[in-house]
PDB file of C-alpha atoms in Angstrom:
ATOM      1  CA  ALA C 254      -1.839  -4.913   8.768  1.00 38.00           C
ATOM      2  CA  SER C 255       0.595  -7.398   7.259  1.00 39.00           C
ATOM      3  CA  ARG C 256      -0.549  -8.921   3.976  1.00 43.00           C
ATOM      4  CA  GLU C 257       0.976 -12.032   2.447  1.00 41.00           C
ATOM      5  CA  ARG C 258       0.223 -11.042  -1.098  1.00 40.00           C
ATOM      6  CA  GLN C 259       1.816  -8.087  -2.831  1.00 43.00           C
ATOM      7  CA  GLU C 260      -0.642  -5.294  -3.274  1.00 47.00           C
ATOM      8  CA  ARG C 261      -1.380  -3.187  -6.315  1.00 49.00           C
ATOM      9  CA  PHE C 262      -2.407   0.447  -6.539  1.00 50.00           C
ATOM     10  CA  PHE C 263      -5.302   1.207  -8.853  1.00 47.00           C
ATOM     11  CA  ARG C 264      -5.240   4.161 -11.239  1.00 48.00           C
ATOM     12  CA  MET C 265      -8.526   6.032 -11.119  1.00 47.00           C
ATOM     13  CA  GLY C 266     -10.382   6.176 -14.418  1.00 47.00           C
ATOM     14  CA  SER C 267      -8.935   2.997 -15.918  1.00 48.00           C
ATOM     15  CA  GLY C 268     -10.662  -0.339 -16.209  1.00 49.00           C
ATOM     16  CA  SER C 269      -9.997  -2.736 -13.339  1.00 53.00           C
ATOM     17  CA  LYS C 270      -8.540  -5.260 -15.787  1.00 57.00           C
ATOM     18  CA  ASP C 271      -6.241  -2.796 -17.523  1.00 63.00           C
ATOM     19  CA  PRO C 272      -2.636  -3.887 -16.741  1.00 65.00           C
ATOM     20  CA  GLU C 273      -1.488  -0.287 -17.074  1.00 68.00           C
ATOM     21  CA  ALA C 274      -3.813   0.702 -14.216  1.00 69.00           C
ATOM     22  CA  PHE C 275      -1.730  -1.073 -11.583  1.00 76.00           C
ATOM     23  CA  ARG C 276       1.645  -0.745  -9.884  1.00 81.00           C
ATOM     24  CA  GLN C 277       3.101  -3.437  -7.678  1.00 83.00           C
ATOM     25  CA  ILE C 278       4.571  -2.468  -4.311  1.00 86.00           C
ATOM     26  CA  HIS C 279       7.671  -4.529  -3.524  1.00 87.00           C
ATOM     27  CA  GLN C 280       8.489  -3.078  -0.130  1.00 88.00           C
ATOM     28  CA  CYS C 281       7.174  -0.506   2.323  1.00 89.00           C
ATOM     29  CA  SER C 282       8.941   0.296   5.599  1.00 91.00           C
ATOM     30  CA  CYS C 283       8.532   2.878   8.349  1.00 90.00           C
ATOM     31  CA  SER C 284      11.231   4.080  10.742  1.00 91.00           C
ATOM     32  CA  ASP C 285      10.821   4.520  14.477  1.00 93.00           C
ATOM     33  CA  PRO C 286       9.483   7.979  15.420  1.00 90.00           C
ATOM     34  CA  PHE C 287      12.052  10.699  16.068  1.00 89.00           C
ATOM     35  CA  GLU C 288      11.674  14.266  17.296  1.00 88.00           C
ATOM     36  CA  ASP C 289      12.818  17.548  15.794  1.00 86.00           C
ATOM     37  CA  LYS C 290      13.968  20.548  17.842  1.00 85.00           C
ATOM     38  CA  PHE C 291      10.347  21.640  18.290  1.00 86.00           C
ATOM     39  CA  GLY C 292       9.385  18.304  19.868  1.00 88.00           C
ATOM     40  CA  ARG C 293       7.325  17.194  16.851  1.00 87.00           C
ATOM     41  CA  GLU C 294       7.471  13.520  15.938  1.00 87.00           C
ATOM     42  CA  TRP C 295       8.407  12.360  12.438  1.00 88.00           C
ATOM     43  CA  VAL C 296       8.825   9.023  10.697  1.00 88.00           C
ATOM     44  CA  GLU C 297      10.670   8.147   7.516  1.00 88.00           C
ATOM     45  CA  ILE C 298       8.690   5.957   5.121  1.00 91.00           C
ATOM     46  CA  THR C 299      10.447   4.132   2.286  1.00 91.00           C
ATOM     47  CA  ILE C 300       8.504   2.591  -0.600  1.00 91.00           C
ATOM     48  CA  SER C 301       9.835   0.618  -3.551  1.00 90.00           C
ATOM     49  CA  ALA C 302       7.714  -0.491  -6.499  1.00 88.00           C
ATOM     50  CA  ASP C 303       7.849  -1.418 -10.166  1.00 85.00           C
ATOM     51  CA  GLY C 304       6.660   2.130 -10.868  1.00 84.00           C
ATOM     52  CA  PHE C 305       4.596   4.944  -9.372  1.00 86.00           C
ATOM     53  CA  LEU C 306       1.431   6.577 -10.610  1.00 82.00           C
ATOM     54  CA  THR C 307       0.791  10.307 -10.361  1.00 83.00           C
ATOM     55  CA  HIS C 308       0.306  11.265  -6.683  1.00 85.00           C
ATOM     56  CA  GLN C 309       0.290   7.573  -5.681  1.00 85.00           C
ATOM     57  CA  VAL C 310       2.700   7.865  -2.763  1.00 89.00           C
ATOM     58  CA  ARG C 311       1.163  11.126  -1.557  1.00 90.00           C
ATOM     59  CA  ARG C 312      -2.293   9.499  -1.429  1.00 86.00           C
ATOM     60  CA  MET C 313      -0.955   6.367   0.268  1.00 87.00           C
ATOM     61  CA  ILE C 314       0.662   8.392   3.058  1.00 88.00           C
ATOM     62  CA  SER C 315      -2.374  10.635   3.492  1.00 87.00           C
ATOM     63  CA  THR C 316      -4.553   7.527   3.904  1.00 86.00           C
ATOM     64  CA  ALA C 317      -2.194   6.200   6.586  1.00 87.00           C
ATOM     65  CA  ALA C 318      -2.299   9.600   8.318  1.00 87.00           C
ATOM     66  CA  ALA C 319      -6.112   9.679   8.218  1.00 86.00           C
ATOM     67  CA  ILE C 320      -6.322   6.211   9.773  1.00 86.00           C
ATOM     68  CA  ALA C 321      -3.663   7.026  12.394  1.00 86.00           C
ATOM     69  CA  GLN C 322      -5.707  10.061  13.486  1.00 83.00           C
ATOM     70  CA  GLY C 323      -8.927   8.065  13.663  1.00 84.00           C
ATOM     71  CA  LEU C 324     -10.478   9.863  10.696  1.00 82.00           C
ATOM     72  CA  ALA C 325     -10.939   6.638   8.709  1.00 80.00           C
ATOM     73  CA  SER C 326     -11.290   2.950   9.492  1.00 80.00           C
ATOM     74  CA  PRO C 327      -8.336   0.551   8.937  1.00 81.00           C
ATOM     75  CA  GLU C 328     -10.750  -1.616   6.924  1.00 79.00           C
ATOM     76  CA  LEU C 329     -10.704   1.160   4.340  1.00 77.00           C
ATOM     77  CA  ILE C 330      -7.348  -0.097   3.043  1.00 79.00           C
ATOM     78  CA  ASP C 331      -8.663  -3.611   2.408  1.00 77.00           C
ATOM     79  CA  ALA C 332     -11.781  -2.208   0.772  1.00 74.00           C
ATOM     80  CA  ALA C 333      -9.769   0.119  -1.462  1.00 73.00           C
ATOM     81  CA  LEU C 334      -7.445  -2.689  -2.555  1.00 74.00           C
ATOM     82  CA  GLU C 335     -10.286  -5.091  -3.245  1.00 70.00           C
ATOM     83  CA  THR C 336     -12.630  -2.534  -4.803  1.00 66.00           C
ATOM     84  CA  PRO C 337     -10.801   0.044  -6.938  1.00 64.00           C
ATOM     85  CA  GLY C 338     -12.357   3.479  -6.734  1.00 62.00           C
ATOM     86  CA  VAL C 339     -13.579   3.191  -3.137  1.00 61.00           C
ATOM     87  CA  TRP C 340     -11.061   5.705  -1.856  1.00 66.00           C
ATOM     88  CA  ALA C 341      -8.634   8.134  -3.433  1.00 65.00           C
ATOM     89  CA  GLY C 342      -8.092  10.427  -0.484  1.00 70.00           C
ATOM     90  CA  PRO C 343      -6.431  13.821  -0.261  1.00 80.00           C
ATOM     91  CA  ARG C 344      -2.784  14.249  -1.224  1.00 85.00           C
ATOM     92  CA  MET C 345      -0.117  14.797   1.388  1.00 87.00           C
ATOM     93  CA  PRO C 346       2.220  17.771   0.859  1.00 86.00           C
ATOM     94  CA  ALA C 347       5.011  17.105  -1.608  1.00 85.00           C
ATOM     95  CA  HIS C 348       7.511  18.542   0.897  1.00 81.00           C
ATOM     96  CA  GLY C 349       9.924  15.775   1.831  1.00 80.00           C
ATOM     97  CA  LEU C 350       8.956  13.381  -0.932  1.00 86.00           C
ATOM     98  CA  ILE C 351      12.221  12.216  -2.505  1.00 85.00           C
ATOM     99  CA  PHE C 352      12.759   9.868  -5.426  1.00 86.00           C
ATOM    100  CA  ARG C 353      15.850   8.079  -4.165  1.00 82.00           C
ATOM    101  CA  ARG C 354      16.866   6.122  -7.234  1.00 81.00           C
ATOM    102  CA  PRO C 355      15.629   3.928 -10.092  1.00 82.00           C
ATOM    103  CA  HIS C 356      16.346   0.210 -10.384  1.00 79.00           C
ATOM    104  CA  PHE C 357      16.739  -1.442 -13.758  1.00 76.00           C
ATOM    105  CA  GLU C 358      16.115  -4.985 -14.896  1.00 70.00           C
ATOM    106  CA  GLU C 359      19.272  -6.957 -15.538  1.00 68.00           C
ATOM    107  CA  SER C 360      20.367  -6.363 -19.114  1.00 66.00           C
ATOM    108  CA  SER C 361      23.566  -5.530 -20.937  1.00 68.00           C
ATOM    109  CA  SER C 362      22.306  -2.079 -21.940  1.00 78.00           C
ATOM    110  CA  ALA C 363      21.190  -1.030 -18.435  1.00 77.00           C
ATOM    111  CA  GLN C 364      24.085  -2.499 -16.483  1.00 80.00           C
ATOM    112  CA  PRO C 365      26.486   0.491 -16.908  1.00 83.00           C
ATOM    113  CA  LEU C 366      23.840   2.865 -15.526  1.00 81.00           C
ATOM    114  CA  GLN C 367      23.030   0.473 -12.703  1.00 80.00           C
ATOM    115  CA  ASP C 368      26.723   0.306 -11.797  1.00 84.00           C
ATOM    116  CA  LEU C 369      26.958   4.117 -11.829  1.00 84.00           C
ATOM    117  CA  LEU C 370      23.997   4.491  -9.474  1.00 83.00           C
ATOM    118  CA  GLU C 371      25.616   2.103  -7.009  1.00 85.00           C
ATOM    119  CA  ARG C 372      28.915   4.004  -6.811  1.00 88.00           C
ATOM    120  CA  ARG C 373      29.722   5.431  -3.421  1.00 89.00           C
ATOM    121  CA  PHE C 374      29.929   9.072  -4.504  1.00 89.00           C
ATOM    122  CA  VAL C 375      26.443   8.878  -6.061  1.00 87.00           C
ATOM    123  CA  LEU C 376      24.970   7.277  -2.943  1.00 88.00           C
ATOM    124  CA  ASP C 377      26.680   9.890  -0.767  1.00 90.00           C
ATOM    125  CA  GLU C 378      25.269  12.748  -2.872  1.00 90.00           C
ATOM    126  CA  VAL C 379      21.761  11.317  -2.640  1.00 86.00           C
ATOM    127  CA  ALA C 380      22.103  10.954   1.131  1.00 87.00           C
ATOM    128  CA  ARG C 381      23.430  14.527   1.417  1.00 89.00           C
ATOM    129  CA  PHE C 382      20.491  15.882  -0.579  1.00 88.00           C
ATOM    130  CA  ALA C 383      18.008  13.889   1.515  1.00 85.00           C
ATOM    131  CA  LYS C 384      19.548  15.254   4.727  1.00 85.00           C
ATOM    132  CA  LYS C 385      19.339  18.792   3.397  1.00 86.00           C
ATOM    133  CA  MET C 386      15.696  18.258   2.454  1.00 82.00           C
ATOM    134  CA  GLU C 387      14.986  16.861   5.910  1.00 82.00           C
ATOM    135  CA  LYS C 388      16.387  19.979   7.575  1.00 80.00           C
ATOM    136  CA  THR C 389      14.405  22.376   5.388  1.00 80.00           C
ATOM    137  CA  ILE C 390      11.185  20.734   6.625  1.00 80.00           C
ATOM    138  CA  GLN C 391      11.928  19.924  10.247  1.00 79.00           C
ATOM    139  CA  TYR C 392      13.686  23.188  11.118  1.00 79.00           C
ATOM    140  CA  ARG C 393      10.635  25.303  10.328  1.00 79.00           C
ATOM    141  CA  ASP C 394       8.357  26.414  13.135  1.00 76.00           C
ATOM    142  CA  ASN C 395       4.683  25.499  13.184  1.00 76.00           C
ATOM    143  CA  ASP C 396       3.608  28.671  11.372  1.00 77.00           C
ATOM    144  CA  ASP C 397       5.889  27.911   8.431  1.00 77.00           C
ATOM    145  CA  CYS C 398       5.708  24.095   8.311  1.00 79.00           C
ATOM    146  CA  ARG C 399       3.311  22.876   5.610  1.00 80.00           C
ATOM    147  CA  TRP C 400       3.010  19.474   7.257  1.00 79.00           C
ATOM    148  CA  VAL C 401       1.654  20.965  10.471  1.00 81.00           C
ATOM    149  CA  SER C 402      -1.052  22.955   8.708  1.00 82.00           C
ATOM    150  CA  TRP C 403      -1.881  20.003   6.436  1.00 84.00           C
ATOM    151  CA  LEU C 404      -2.436  17.648   9.369  1.00 83.00           C
ATOM    152  CA  GLY C 405      -4.659  20.292  10.936  1.00 80.00           C
ATOM    153  CA  GLU C 406      -6.714  20.501   7.741  1.00 82.00           C
ATOM    154  CA  LEU C 407      -6.869  16.739   7.139  1.00 83.00           C
ATOM    155  CA  ALA C 408     -10.105  16.230   9.075  1.00 79.00           C
ATOM    156  CA  SER C 409     -11.930  18.824   6.977  1.00 78.00           C
ATOM    157  CA  MET C 410     -10.554  17.218   3.786  1.00 75.00           C
ATOM    158  CA  VAL C 411     -11.666  13.717   4.770  1.00 73.00           C
ATOM    159  CA  GLU C 412     -15.030  14.599   6.332  1.00 67.00           C
ATOM    160  CA  PRO C 413     -16.905  15.247   3.042  1.00 59.00           C
ATOM    161  CA  SER C 414     -16.018  11.717   1.942  1.00 61.00           C
ATOM    162  CA  HIS C 415     -17.318  10.002   5.084  1.00 56.00           C
ATOM    163  CA  GLY C 416     -20.758   9.299   3.609  1.00 55.00           C
ATOM    164  CA  LYS C 417     -19.368   7.678   0.473  1.00 58.00           C
ATOM    165  CA  ILE C 418     -16.724   5.796   2.472  1.00 59.00           C
ATOM    166  CA  ALA C 419     -19.401   4.362   4.777  1.00 57.00           C
ATOM    167  CA  ILE C 420     -21.489   3.204   1.817  1.00 57.00           C
ATOM    168  CA  ASP C 421     -18.484   1.701   0.030  1.00 60.00           C
ATOM    169  CA  LEU C 422     -17.310  -0.073   3.173  1.00 61.00           C
ATOM    170  CA  GLU C 423     -20.800  -1.462   3.718  1.00 64.00           C
ATOM    171  CA  GLN C 424     -20.870  -2.758   0.136  1.00 64.00           C
ATOM    172  CA  TYR C 425     -17.382  -4.207   0.538  1.00 60.00           C
ATOM    173  CA  THR C 426     -18.412  -5.934   3.778  1.00 67.00           C
ATOM    174  CA  GLY C 427     -21.476  -7.368   2.023  1.00 66.00           C
ATOM    175  CA  VAL C 428     -19.391  -8.724  -0.840  1.00 62.00           C
ATOM    176  CA  LEU C 429     -16.865 -10.148   1.619  1.00 63.00           C
ATOM    177  CA  LYS C 430     -19.627 -11.935   3.548  1.00 72.00           C
ATOM    178  CA  GLN C 431     -21.001 -13.358   0.293  1.00 71.00           C
ATOM    179  CA  LYS C 432     -17.539 -14.683  -0.607  1.00 70.00           C
ATOM    180  CA  GLN C 433     -17.138 -16.211   2.841  1.00 73.00           C
ATOM    181  CA  ALA C 434     -20.584 -17.799   2.669  1.00 75.00           C
ATOM    182  CA  ALA C 435     -19.837 -19.187  -0.793  1.00 74.00           C
ATOM    183  CA  GLY C 436     -16.546 -20.589   0.493  1.00 72.00           C
ATOM    184  CA  GLU C 437     -18.211 -22.213   3.486  1.00 75.00           C
ATOM    185  CA  ASP C 438     -20.917 -23.665   1.246  1.00 73.00           C
ATOM    186  CA  PHE C 439     -18.299 -25.084  -1.119  1.00 73.00           C
ATOM    187  CA  THR C 440     -16.428 -26.620   1.830  1.00 79.00           C
ATOM    188  CA  LYS C 441     -19.608 -28.245   3.126  1.00 79.00           C
ATOM    189  CA  ARG C 442     -20.531 -29.594  -0.313  1.00 78.00           C
ATOM    190  CA  SER C 443     -16.989 -30.886  -0.814  1.00 79.00           C
ATOM    191  CA  ALA C 444     -17.051 -32.597   2.574  1.00 79.00           C
ATOM    192  CA  SER C 445     -20.426 -34.153   1.772  1.00 79.00           C
ATOM    193  CA  ALA C 446     -19.199 -35.402  -1.603  1.00 79.00           C
ATOM    194  CA  LEU C 447     -16.070 -36.836   0.048  1.00 81.00           C
ATOM    195  CA  ASP C 448     -18.180 -38.654   2.654  1.00 79.00           C
ATOM    196  CA  GLN C 449     -20.354 -40.117  -0.106  1.00 81.00           C
ATOM    197  CA  MET C 450     -17.256 -41.258  -1.973  1.00 82.00           C
ATOM    198  CA  LYS C 451     -15.852 -42.908   1.156  1.00 82.00           C
ATOM    199  CA  GLN C 452     -19.177 -44.666   1.751  1.00 80.00           C
ATOM    200  CA  ALA C 453     -19.283 -45.864  -1.871  1.00 79.00           C
ATOM    201  CA  MET C 454     -15.746 -47.268  -1.540  1.00 80.00           C
ATOM    202  CA  ALA C 455     -16.696 -49.007   1.707  1.00 78.00           C
ATOM    203  CA  ASP C 456     -19.796 -50.533   0.062  1.00 75.00           C
ATOM    204  CA  LEU C 457     -17.688 -51.672  -2.889  1.00 74.00           C
ATOM    205  CA  GLU C 458     -15.168 -53.342  -0.574  1.00 75.00           C
ATOM    206  CA  LEU C 459     -18.003 -55.212   1.135  1.00 74.00           C
ATOM    207  CA  LYS C 460     -19.316 -56.438  -2.228  1.00 70.00           C
ATOM    208  CA  VAL C 461     -15.834 -57.554  -3.266  1.00 67.00           C
ATOM    209  CA  ASP C 462     -15.377 -59.400   0.033  1.00 67.00           C
ATOM    210  CA  GLY C 463     -18.742 -61.110  -0.542  1.00 64.00           C
ATOM    211  CA  LEU C 464     -17.629 -62.382  -3.938  1.00 62.00           C
ATOM    212  CA  SER C 465     -14.360 -63.844  -2.674  1.00 58.00           C
TER     213      SER C 465
END
């Protein structure tokens, strides 16, 4: 689901207020599905962030895969983002995971390296390596493709967590309802206070008119 606010990924084991426990995702995109010579569908997912935690991307993609296969509820993502520690999930295979390039903040010291990374021959070499990596994965048959076996094992990896996920989602839903109820109550009280203020102003106008 599209979210207006930029999301952060929580590092397990750190306090929820620890700035070092978060990474901010700037962009996440997914290509249209395409088929390999075996008729298997693939997608290319590109993620950019201010940094990545250990296994962060692998857990993000495995969560998306679990939801796509109906092994977990889409609400799990909202719950995990709002309540750190709800879900870590299994890790997808590292096969095909490529660190494309770093981006540096604008500064005089980093600018030469930034310029080097943007040169055509560097970009071409990265693209060539990515294409080679793509072939090594997609040109393997089902018996030798780690992705195929991993997707087959995903249900058994996720199933032991179903009980905890259900409890965490229930708690998250309860907290969300409490927040919504508190918001509705605040809106009602604000509306009531505004009505009282309007009535007081009207009464004051009548008194002023009576004095004139």
